[in-house]
mmCIF file with all atom_site columns, C-alpha atoms in Angstrom:
data_model
loop_
_atom_site.group_PDB
_atom_site.id
_atom_site.type_symbol
_atom_site.label_atom_id
_atom_site.label_alt_id
_atom_site.label_comp_id
_atom_site.label_asym_id
_atom_site.label_entity_id
_atom_site.label_seq_id
_atom_site.pdbx_PDB_ins_code
_atom_site.Cartn_x
_atom_site.Cartn_y
_atom_site.Cartn_z
_atom_site.occupancy
_atom_site.B_iso_or_equiv
_atom_site.pdbx_formal_charge
_atom_site.auth_seq_id
_atom_site.auth_comp_id
_atom_site.auth_asym_id
_atom_site.auth_atom_id
_atom_site.pdbx_PDB_model_num
ATOM 1   C CA . UNK S 1 1   ? -101.565 -183.539 32.682 1.00 0.00 ? 1   UNK S CA 1
ATOM 2   C CA . UNK S 1 2   ? -98.792  -180.997 32.965 1.00 0.00 ? 2   UNK S CA 1
ATOM 3   C CA . UNK S 1 3   ? -95.375  -182.576 32.853 1.00 0.00 ? 3   UNK S CA 1
ATOM 4   C CA . UNK S 1 4   ? -92.900  -182.523 36.340 1.00 0.00 ? 4   UNK S CA 1
ATOM 5   C CA . UNK S 1 5   ? -90.738  -180.034 35.772 1.00 0.00 ? 5   UNK S CA 1
ATOM 6   C CA . UNK S 1 6   ? -86.919  -180.672 36.041 1.00 0.00 ? 6   UNK S CA 1
ATOM 7   C CA . UNK S 1 7   ? -85.221  -179.988 39.049 1.00 0.00 ? 7   UNK S CA 1
ATOM 8   C CA . UNK S 1 8   ? -83.720  -176.288 38.996 1.00 0.00 ? 8   UNK S CA 1
ATOM 9   C CA . UNK S 1 9   ? -79.779  -176.574 39.276 1.00 0.00 ? 9   UNK S CA 1
ATOM 10  C CA . UNK S 1 10  ? -78.285  -173.723 42.009 1.00 0.00 ? 10  UNK S CA 1
ATOM 11  C CA . UNK S 1 11  ? -75.184  -171.899 40.200 1.00 0.00 ? 11  UNK S CA 1
ATOM 12  C CA . UNK S 1 12  ? -73.342  -168.906 42.070 1.00 0.00 ? 12  UNK S CA 1
ATOM 13  C CA . UNK S 1 13  ? -73.302  -166.453 39.215 1.00 0.00 ? 13  UNK S CA 1
ATOM 14  C CA . UNK S 1 14  ? -69.667  -166.230 39.233 1.00 0.00 ? 14  UNK S CA 1
ATOM 15  C CA . UNK S 1 15  ? -69.118  -170.074 38.545 1.00 0.00 ? 15  UNK S CA 1
ATOM 16  C CA . UNK S 1 16  ? -71.483  -169.816 35.642 1.00 0.00 ? 16  UNK S CA 1
ATOM 17  C CA . UNK S 1 17  ? -69.310  -170.118 32.324 1.00 0.00 ? 17  UNK S CA 1
ATOM 18  C CA . UNK S 1 18  ? -69.526  -167.328 29.715 1.00 0.00 ? 18  UNK S CA 1
ATOM 19  C CA . UNK S 1 19  ? -72.024  -169.299 27.671 1.00 0.00 ? 19  UNK S CA 1
ATOM 20  C CA . UNK S 1 20  ? -74.204  -170.110 30.445 1.00 0.00 ? 20  UNK S CA 1
ATOM 21  C CA . UNK S 1 21  ? -73.922  -166.346 31.763 1.00 0.00 ? 21  UNK S CA 1
ATOM 22  C CA . UNK S 1 22  ? -74.902  -165.589 27.877 1.00 0.00 ? 22  UNK S CA 1
ATOM 23  C CA . UNK S 1 23  ? -77.845  -167.646 27.770 1.00 0.00 ? 23  UNK S CA 1
ATOM 24  C CA . UNK S 1 24  ? -79.050  -166.244 31.224 1.00 0.00 ? 24  UNK S CA 1
ATOM 25  C CA . UNK S 1 25  ? -78.998  -162.601 29.713 1.00 0.00 ? 25  UNK S CA 1
ATOM 26  C CA . UNK S 1 26  ? -80.381  -163.666 26.337 1.00 0.00 ? 26  UNK S CA 1
ATOM 27  C CA . UNK S 1 27  ? -83.488  -165.064 28.483 1.00 0.00 ? 27  UNK S CA 1
ATOM 28  C CA . UNK S 1 28  ? -83.907  -161.836 30.607 1.00 0.00 ? 28  UNK S CA 1
ATOM 29  C CA . UNK S 1 29  ? -83.669  -159.655 27.264 1.00 0.00 ? 29  UNK S CA 1
ATOM 30  C CA . UNK S 1 30  ? -86.263  -161.813 25.758 1.00 0.00 ? 30  UNK S CA 1
ATOM 31  C CA . UNK S 1 31  ? -88.700  -161.593 28.349 1.00 0.00 ? 31  UNK S CA 1
ATOM 32  C CA . UNK S 1 32  ? -87.563  -158.058 29.709 1.00 0.00 ? 32  UNK S CA 1
ATOM 33  C CA . UNK S 1 33  ? -86.543  -156.298 26.751 1.00 0.00 ? 33  UNK S CA 1
ATOM 34  C CA . UNK S 1 34  ? -87.086  -152.572 27.065 1.00 0.00 ? 34  UNK S CA 1
ATOM 35  C CA . UNK S 1 35  ? -86.331  -152.884 30.960 1.00 0.00 ? 35  UNK S CA 1
ATOM 36  C CA . UNK S 1 36  ? -82.955  -154.818 30.467 1.00 0.00 ? 36  UNK S CA 1
ATOM 37  C CA . UNK S 1 37  ? -82.009  -152.332 27.518 1.00 0.00 ? 37  UNK S CA 1
ATOM 38  C CA . UNK S 1 38  ? -80.192  -155.644 25.882 1.00 0.00 ? 38  UNK S CA 1
ATOM 39  C CA . UNK S 1 39  ? -77.772  -157.557 28.893 1.00 0.00 ? 39  UNK S CA 1
ATOM 40  C CA . UNK S 1 40  ? -76.106  -159.739 26.363 1.00 0.00 ? 40  UNK S CA 1
ATOM 41  C CA . UNK S 1 41  ? -74.000  -157.570 24.450 1.00 0.00 ? 41  UNK S CA 1
ATOM 42  C CA . UNK S 1 42  ? -73.160  -156.279 28.346 1.00 0.00 ? 42  UNK S CA 1
ATOM 43  C CA . UNK S 1 43  ? -72.751  -159.830 29.583 1.00 0.00 ? 43  UNK S CA 1
ATOM 44  C CA . UNK S 1 44  ? -69.376  -159.616 31.066 1.00 0.00 ? 44  UNK S CA 1
ATOM 45  C CA . UNK S 1 45  ? -70.200  -156.007 32.793 1.00 0.00 ? 45  UNK S CA 1
ATOM 46  C CA . UNK S 1 46  ? -73.851  -157.231 34.009 1.00 0.00 ? 46  UNK S CA 1
ATOM 47  C CA . UNK S 1 47  ? -72.199  -160.665 35.252 1.00 0.00 ? 47  UNK S CA 1
ATOM 48  C CA . UNK S 1 48  ? -69.417  -158.464 37.150 1.00 0.00 ? 48  UNK S CA 1
ATOM 49  C CA . UNK S 1 49  ? -72.046  -156.441 38.980 1.00 0.00 ? 49  UNK S CA 1
ATOM 50  C CA . UNK S 1 50  ? -73.912  -159.583 39.410 1.00 0.00 ? 50  UNK S CA 1
ATOM 51  C CA . UNK S 1 51  ? -70.853  -161.437 41.325 1.00 0.00 ? 51  UNK S CA 1
ATOM 52  C CA . UNK S 1 52  ? -70.097  -158.318 43.479 1.00 0.00 ? 52  UNK S CA 1
ATOM 53  C CA . UNK S 1 53  ? -73.623  -158.197 44.772 1.00 0.00 ? 53  UNK S CA 1
ATOM 54  C CA . UNK S 1 54  ? -72.843  -162.342 46.079 1.00 0.00 ? 54  UNK S CA 1
ATOM 55  C CA . UNK S 1 55  ? -76.057  -163.062 43.531 1.00 0.00 ? 55  UNK S CA 1
ATOM 56  C CA . UNK S 1 56  ? -76.814  -166.889 42.769 1.00 0.00 ? 56  UNK S CA 1
ATOM 57  C CA . UNK S 1 57  ? -79.230  -168.085 40.689 1.00 0.00 ? 57  UNK S CA 1
ATOM 58  C CA . UNK S 1 58  ? -81.839  -171.064 40.065 1.00 0.00 ? 58  UNK S CA 1
ATOM 59  C CA . UNK S 1 59  ? -82.225  -172.432 36.883 1.00 0.00 ? 59  UNK S CA 1
ATOM 60  C CA . UNK S 1 60  ? -84.197  -175.180 34.677 1.00 0.00 ? 60  UNK S CA 1
ATOM 61  C CA . UNK S 1 61  ? -82.175  -175.899 31.608 1.00 0.00 ? 61  UNK S CA 1
ATOM 62  C CA . UNK S 1 62  ? -83.240  -177.646 28.353 1.00 0.00 ? 62  UNK S CA 1
ATOM 63  C CA . UNK S 1 63  ? -79.681  -178.586 27.060 1.00 0.00 ? 63  UNK S CA 1
ATOM 64  C CA . UNK S 1 64  ? -77.764  -175.303 26.797 1.00 0.00 ? 64  UNK S CA 1
ATOM 65  C CA . UNK S 1 65  ? -80.506  -172.733 27.467 1.00 0.00 ? 65  UNK S CA 1
ATOM 66  C CA . UNK S 1 66  ? -82.223  -171.811 30.602 1.00 0.00 ? 66  UNK S CA 1
ATOM 67  C CA . UNK S 1 67  ? -86.022  -172.371 30.201 1.00 0.00 ? 67  UNK S CA 1
ATOM 68  C CA . UNK S 1 68  ? -86.802  -171.098 33.816 1.00 0.00 ? 68  UNK S CA 1
ATOM 69  C CA . UNK S 1 69  ? -84.538  -169.079 36.618 1.00 0.00 ? 69  UNK S CA 1
ATOM 70  C CA . UNK S 1 70  ? -84.621  -167.274 39.878 1.00 0.00 ? 70  UNK S CA 1
ATOM 71  C CA . UNK S 1 71  ? -81.993  -164.839 40.962 1.00 0.00 ? 71  UNK S CA 1
ATOM 72  C CA . UNK S 1 72  ? -81.340  -164.329 44.639 1.00 0.00 ? 72  UNK S CA 1
ATOM 73  C CA . UNK S 1 73  ? -78.865  -162.108 47.019 1.00 0.00 ? 73  UNK S CA 1
ATOM 74  C CA . UNK S 1 74  ? -78.691  -161.094 50.303 1.00 0.00 ? 74  UNK S CA 1
ATOM 75  C CA . UNK S 1 75  ? -79.866  -157.236 50.748 1.00 0.00 ? 75  UNK S CA 1
ATOM 76  C CA . UNK S 1 76  ? -79.550  -155.414 54.049 1.00 0.00 ? 76  UNK S CA 1
ATOM 77  C CA . UNK S 1 77  ? -82.921  -153.311 54.452 1.00 0.00 ? 77  UNK S CA 1
ATOM 78  C CA . UNK S 1 78  ? -83.306  -150.785 57.184 1.00 0.00 ? 78  UNK S CA 1
ATOM 79  C CA . UNK S 1 79  ? -86.952  -150.851 59.087 1.00 0.00 ? 79  UNK S CA 1
ATOM 80  C CA . UNK S 1 80  ? -88.970  -149.128 61.974 1.00 0.00 ? 80  UNK S CA 1
ATOM 81  C CA . UNK S 1 81  ? -87.136  -151.990 64.236 1.00 0.00 ? 81  UNK S CA 1
ATOM 82  C CA . UNK S 1 82  ? -83.634  -151.710 62.667 1.00 0.00 ? 82  UNK S CA 1
ATOM 83  C CA . UNK S 1 83  ? -81.709  -153.361 60.187 1.00 0.00 ? 83  UNK S CA 1
ATOM 84  C CA . UNK S 1 84  ? -83.116  -156.721 58.156 1.00 0.00 ? 84  UNK S CA 1
ATOM 85  C CA . UNK S 1 85  ? -81.224  -158.890 56.373 1.00 0.00 ? 85  UNK S CA 1
ATOM 86  C CA . UNK S 1 86  ? -83.438  -160.156 53.745 1.00 0.00 ? 86  UNK S CA 1
ATOM 87  C CA . UNK S 1 87  ? -83.164  -162.965 50.740 1.00 0.00 ? 87  UNK S CA 1
ATOM 88  C CA . UNK S 1 88  ? -83.701  -160.572 47.792 1.00 0.00 ? 88  UNK S CA 1
ATOM 89  C CA . UNK S 1 89  ? -85.551  -162.322 45.111 1.00 0.00 ? 89  UNK S CA 1
ATOM 90  C CA . UNK S 1 90  ? -85.282  -160.759 41.396 1.00 0.00 ? 90  UNK S CA 1
ATOM 91  C CA . UNK S 1 91  ? -85.436  -161.987 37.890 1.00 0.00 ? 91  UNK S CA 1
ATOM 92  C CA . UNK S 1 92  ? -88.000  -164.486 37.843 1.00 0.00 ? 92  UNK S CA 1
ATOM 93  C CA . UNK S 1 93  ? -89.001  -165.553 34.205 1.00 0.00 ? 93  UNK S CA 1
ATOM 94  C CA . UNK S 1 94  ? -89.915  -168.667 32.238 1.00 0.00 ? 94  UNK S CA 1
ATOM 95  C CA . UNK S 1 95  ? -89.218  -168.771 28.393 1.00 0.00 ? 95  UNK S CA 1
ATOM 96  C CA . UNK S 1 96  ? -92.859  -168.129 26.955 1.00 0.00 ? 96  UNK S CA 1
ATOM 97  C CA . UNK S 1 97  ? -92.980  -171.579 25.263 1.00 0.00 ? 97  UNK S CA 1
ATOM 98  C CA . UNK S 1 98  ? -92.321  -173.237 28.461 1.00 0.00 ? 98  UNK S CA 1
ATOM 99  C CA . UNK S 1 99  ? -94.899  -171.486 30.286 1.00 0.00 ? 99  UNK S CA 1
ATOM 100 C CA . UNK S 1 100 ? -97.610  -173.472 32.331 1.00 0.00 ? 100 UNK S CA 1
ATOM 101 C CA . UNK S 1 101 ? -95.323  -176.425 32.944 1.00 0.00 ? 101 UNK S CA 1
ATOM 102 C CA . UNK S 1 102 ? -94.563  -175.698 36.440 1.00 0.00 ? 102 UNK S CA 1
ATOM 103 C CA . UNK S 1 103 ? -90.695  -174.713 35.719 1.00 0.00 ? 103 UNK S CA 1
ATOM 104 C CA . UNK S 1 104 ? -91.348  -170.993 36.919 1.00 0.00 ? 104 UNK S CA 1
ATOM 105 C CA . UNK S 1 105 ? -92.894  -172.399 40.499 1.00 0.00 ? 105 UNK S CA 1
ATOM 106 C CA . UNK S 1 106 ? -89.724  -174.817 40.608 1.00 0.00 ? 106 UNK S CA 1
ATOM 107 C CA . UNK S 1 107 ? -87.416  -172.260 40.719 1.00 0.00 ? 107 UNK S CA 1
ATOM 108 C CA . UNK S 1 108 ? -89.377  -170.138 43.044 1.00 0.00 ? 108 UNK S CA 1
ATOM 109 C CA . UNK S 1 109 ? -89.170  -173.206 45.595 1.00 0.00 ? 109 UNK S CA 1
ATOM 110 C CA . UNK S 1 110 ? -86.021  -173.493 45.338 1.00 0.00 ? 110 UNK S CA 1
ATOM 111 C CA . UNK S 1 111 ? -85.339  -169.991 45.885 1.00 0.00 ? 111 UNK S CA 1
ATOM 112 C CA . UNK S 1 112 ? -87.617  -170.028 48.772 1.00 0.00 ? 112 UNK S CA 1
ATOM 113 C CA . UNK S 1 113 ? -85.856  -172.857 50.469 1.00 0.00 ? 113 UNK S CA 1
ATOM 114 C CA . UNK S 1 114 ? -83.227  -170.597 51.592 1.00 0.00 ? 114 UNK S CA 1
ATOM 115 C CA . UNK S 1 115 ? -85.755  -169.051 53.760 1.00 0.00 ? 115 UNK S CA 1
ATOM 116 C CA . UNK S 1 116 ? -86.909  -172.623 54.671 1.00 0.00 ? 116 UNK S CA 1
ATOM 117 C CA . UNK S 1 117 ? -83.389  -173.754 55.828 1.00 0.00 ? 117 UNK S CA 1
ATOM 118 C CA . UNK S 1 118 ? -82.853  -170.873 57.974 1.00 0.00 ? 118 UNK S CA 1
ATOM 119 C CA . UNK S 1 119 ? -80.496  -169.121 55.873 1.00 0.00 ? 119 UNK S CA 1
ATOM 120 C CA . UNK S 1 120 ? -82.836  -166.115 55.698 1.00 0.00 ? 120 UNK S CA 1
ATOM 121 C CA . UNK S 1 121 ? -85.705  -164.939 58.029 1.00 0.00 ? 121 UNK S CA 1
ATOM 122 C CA . UNK S 1 122 ? -87.648  -163.353 55.159 1.00 0.00 ? 122 UNK S CA 1
ATOM 123 C CA . UNK S 1 123 ? -87.597  -163.086 51.622 1.00 0.00 ? 123 UNK S CA 1
ATOM 124 C CA . UNK S 1 124 ? -88.600  -159.777 49.914 1.00 0.00 ? 124 UNK S CA 1
ATOM 125 C CA . UNK S 1 125 ? -89.400  -158.907 46.118 1.00 0.00 ? 125 UNK S CA 1
ATOM 126 C CA . UNK S 1 126 ? -91.660  -157.097 43.850 1.00 0.00 ? 126 UNK S CA 1
ATOM 127 C CA . UNK S 1 127 ? -94.097  -158.690 41.174 1.00 0.00 ? 127 UNK S CA 1
ATOM 128 C CA . UNK S 1 128 ? -96.791  -157.793 38.706 1.00 0.00 ? 128 UNK S CA 1
ATOM 129 C CA . UNK S 1 129 ? -98.127  -161.367 39.479 1.00 0.00 ? 129 UNK S CA 1
ATOM 130 C CA . UNK S 1 130 ? -99.071  -161.687 43.010 1.00 0.00 ? 130 UNK S CA 1
ATOM 131 C CA . UNK S 1 131 ? -101.461 -164.506 42.799 1.00 0.00 ? 131 UNK S CA 1
ATOM 132 C CA . UNK S 1 132 ? -98.483  -166.597 41.536 1.00 0.00 ? 132 UNK S CA 1
ATOM 133 C CA . UNK S 1 133 ? -96.432  -166.145 44.581 1.00 0.00 ? 133 UNK S CA 1
ATOM 134 C CA . UNK S 1 134 ? -99.716  -166.053 47.466 1.00 0.00 ? 134 UNK S CA 1
ATOM 135 C CA . UNK S 1 135 ? -99.947  -170.075 45.985 1.00 0.00 ? 135 UNK S CA 1
ATOM 136 C CA . UNK S 1 136 ? -96.538  -170.230 47.008 1.00 0.00 ? 136 UNK S CA 1
ATOM 137 C CA . UNK S 1 137 ? -96.674  -169.151 50.415 1.00 0.00 ? 137 UNK S CA 1
ATOM 138 C CA . UNK S 1 138 ? -95.685  -165.654 50.170 1.00 0.00 ? 138 UNK S CA 1
ATOM 139 C CA . UNK S 1 139 ? -98.089  -162.078 50.912 1.00 0.00 ? 139 UNK S CA 1
ATOM 140 C CA . UNK S 1 140 ? -98.125  -158.438 49.985 1.00 0.00 ? 140 UNK S CA 1
ATOM 141 C CA . UNK S 1 141 ? -96.766  -156.291 51.950 1.00 0.00 ? 141 UNK S CA 1
ATOM 142 C CA . UNK S 1 142 ? -97.946  -152.052 51.900 1.00 0.00 ? 142 UNK S CA 1
ATOM 143 C CA . UNK S 1 143 ? -95.169  -150.062 53.678 1.00 0.00 ? 143 UNK S CA 1
ATOM 144 C CA . UNK S 1 144 ? -93.473  -147.073 51.931 1.00 0.00 ? 144 UNK S CA 1
ATOM 145 C CA . UNK S 1 145 ? -90.179  -148.037 50.816 1.00 0.00 ? 145 UNK S CA 1
ATOM 146 C CA . UNK S 1 146 ? -87.759  -145.489 49.954 1.00 0.00 ? 146 UNK S CA 1
ATOM 147 C CA . UNK S 1 147 ? -84.141  -145.956 48.407 1.00 0.00 ? 147 UNK S CA 1
ATOM 148 C CA . UNK S 1 148 ? -81.684  -143.267 50.701 1.00 0.00 ? 148 UNK S CA 1
ATOM 149 C CA . UNK S 1 149 ? -78.888  -143.964 48.013 1.00 0.00 ? 149 UNK S CA 1
ATOM 150 C CA . UNK S 1 150 ? -80.714  -143.570 45.253 1.00 0.00 ? 150 UNK S CA 1
ATOM 151 C CA . UNK S 1 151 ? -78.495  -142.421 42.460 1.00 0.00 ? 151 UNK S CA 1
ATOM 152 C CA . UNK S 1 152 ? -78.876  -140.952 38.696 1.00 0.00 ? 152 UNK S CA 1
ATOM 153 C CA . UNK S 1 153 ? -79.297  -144.157 36.409 1.00 0.00 ? 153 UNK S CA 1
ATOM 154 C CA . UNK S 1 154 ? -80.969  -146.556 39.332 1.00 0.00 ? 154 UNK S CA 1
ATOM 155 C CA . UNK S 1 155 ? -84.240  -148.098 38.210 1.00 0.00 ? 155 UNK S CA 1
ATOM 156 C CA . UNK S 1 156 ? -86.816  -146.474 40.460 1.00 0.00 ? 156 UNK S CA 1
ATOM 157 C CA . UNK S 1 157 ? -86.516  -143.423 42.403 1.00 0.00 ? 157 UNK S CA 1
ATOM 158 C CA . UNK S 1 158 ? -85.585  -142.652 45.676 1.00 0.00 ? 158 UNK S CA 1
ATOM 159 C CA . UNK S 1 159 ? -89.085  -141.767 47.040 1.00 0.00 ? 159 UNK S CA 1
ATOM 160 C CA . UNK S 1 160 ? -90.691  -144.838 44.838 1.00 0.00 ? 160 UNK S CA 1
ATOM 161 C CA . UNK S 1 161 ? -87.616  -147.780 44.213 1.00 0.00 ? 161 UNK S CA 1
ATOM 162 C CA . UNK S 1 162 ? -90.201  -150.472 42.784 1.00 0.00 ? 162 UNK S CA 1
ATOM 163 C CA . UNK S 1 163 ? -91.657  -150.443 39.559 1.00 0.00 ? 163 UNK S CA 1
ATOM 164 C CA . UNK S 1 164 ? -93.901  -153.571 40.057 1.00 0.00 ? 164 UNK S CA 1
ATOM 165 C CA . UNK S 1 165 ? -97.190  -152.507 41.720 1.00 0.00 ? 165 UNK S CA 1
ATOM 166 C CA . UNK S 1 166 ? -96.989  -155.758 43.905 1.00 0.00 ? 166 UNK S CA 1
ATOM 167 C CA . UNK S 1 167 ? -94.111  -155.773 46.880 1.00 0.00 ? 167 UNK S CA 1
ATOM 168 C CA . UNK S 1 168 ? -94.144  -159.313 48.840 1.00 0.00 ? 168 UNK S CA 1
ATOM 169 C CA . UNK S 1 169 ? -92.331  -161.204 51.315 1.00 0.00 ? 169 UNK S CA 1
ATOM 170 C CA . UNK S 1 170 ? -92.027  -165.248 52.107 1.00 0.00 ? 170 UNK S CA 1
ATOM 171 C CA . UNK S 1 171 ? -93.174  -166.644 54.173 1.00 0.00 ? 171 UNK S CA 1
ATOM 172 C CA . UNK S 1 172 ? -96.349  -165.180 54.333 1.00 0.00 ? 172 UNK S CA 1
ATOM 173 C CA . UNK S 1 173 ? -96.339  -165.655 58.392 1.00 0.00 ? 173 UNK S CA 1
ATOM 174 C CA . UNK S 1 174 ? -93.561  -163.738 58.982 1.00 0.00 ? 174 UNK S CA 1
ATOM 175 C CA . UNK S 1 175 ? -93.871  -161.109 61.494 1.00 0.00 ? 175 UNK S CA 1
ATOM 176 C CA . UNK S 1 176 ? -93.137  -157.791 59.105 1.00 0.00 ? 176 UNK S CA 1
ATOM 177 C CA . UNK S 1 177 ? -92.186  -154.355 60.381 1.00 0.00 ? 177 UNK S CA 1
ATOM 178 C CA . UNK S 1 178 ? -94.669  -151.690 60.100 1.00 0.00 ? 178 UNK S CA 1
ATOM 179 C CA . UNK S 1 179 ? -93.986  -148.163 58.689 1.00 0.00 ? 179 UNK S CA 1
ATOM 180 C CA . UNK S 1 180 ? -91.355  -147.223 56.009 1.00 0.00 ? 180 UNK S CA 1
ATOM 181 C CA . UNK S 1 181 ? -88.858  -149.159 54.853 1.00 0.00 ? 181 UNK S CA 1
ATOM 182 C CA . UNK S 1 182 ? -85.385  -147.998 53.359 1.00 0.00 ? 182 UNK S CA 1
ATOM 183 C CA . UNK S 1 183 ? -84.175  -150.732 50.648 1.00 0.00 ? 183 UNK S CA 1
ATOM 184 C CA . UNK S 1 184 ? -80.551  -149.120 51.021 1.00 0.00 ? 184 UNK S CA 1
ATOM 185 C CA . UNK S 1 185 ? -80.348  -149.339 47.161 1.00 0.00 ? 185 UNK S CA 1
ATOM 186 C CA . UNK S 1 186 ? -82.044  -149.584 44.094 1.00 0.00 ? 186 UNK S CA 1
ATOM 187 C CA . UNK S 1 187 ? -85.106  -151.620 43.716 1.00 0.00 ? 187 UNK S CA 1
ATOM 188 C CA . UNK S 1 188 ? -84.878  -155.650 42.269 1.00 0.00 ? 188 UNK S CA 1
#
């Protein structure tokens, strides 16, 4: 029997105290050590960038340690139908020793609730685990994505801004536009 997950706590990144921001960066470094390049030593710089983007996080805490998190922020993208404001979902992870207990699903549901409440019409994200998100009401999309604002040092490339194999949206029933999509910035 799985234990009920603790309720995720919603934080604006700008409201995290330095110890909380450091603990979040340490969790990301544990999960993606190569991809992050070590966030903890750069926590203040990284946090300042997240604040500029208006990022928010949903975190399940175990005392002072985050054990699951999902990060969100608004992003405008360009579609064949014009500009579309999406909820960008990024940085979803659970501490390895806490997996299989529902914490990951809890933080993603909390993030998706912003769409359900009408703050955004759709969430957009990339993942290597599409079945996990499909169970939560998301679906894959097959558009060609680009980043017309690519700068050297961005992850991905101008022609391929995503690095995970699957791009998904939530909710699955959203009328997603056909044709190429410009992320108007780095993948997330």
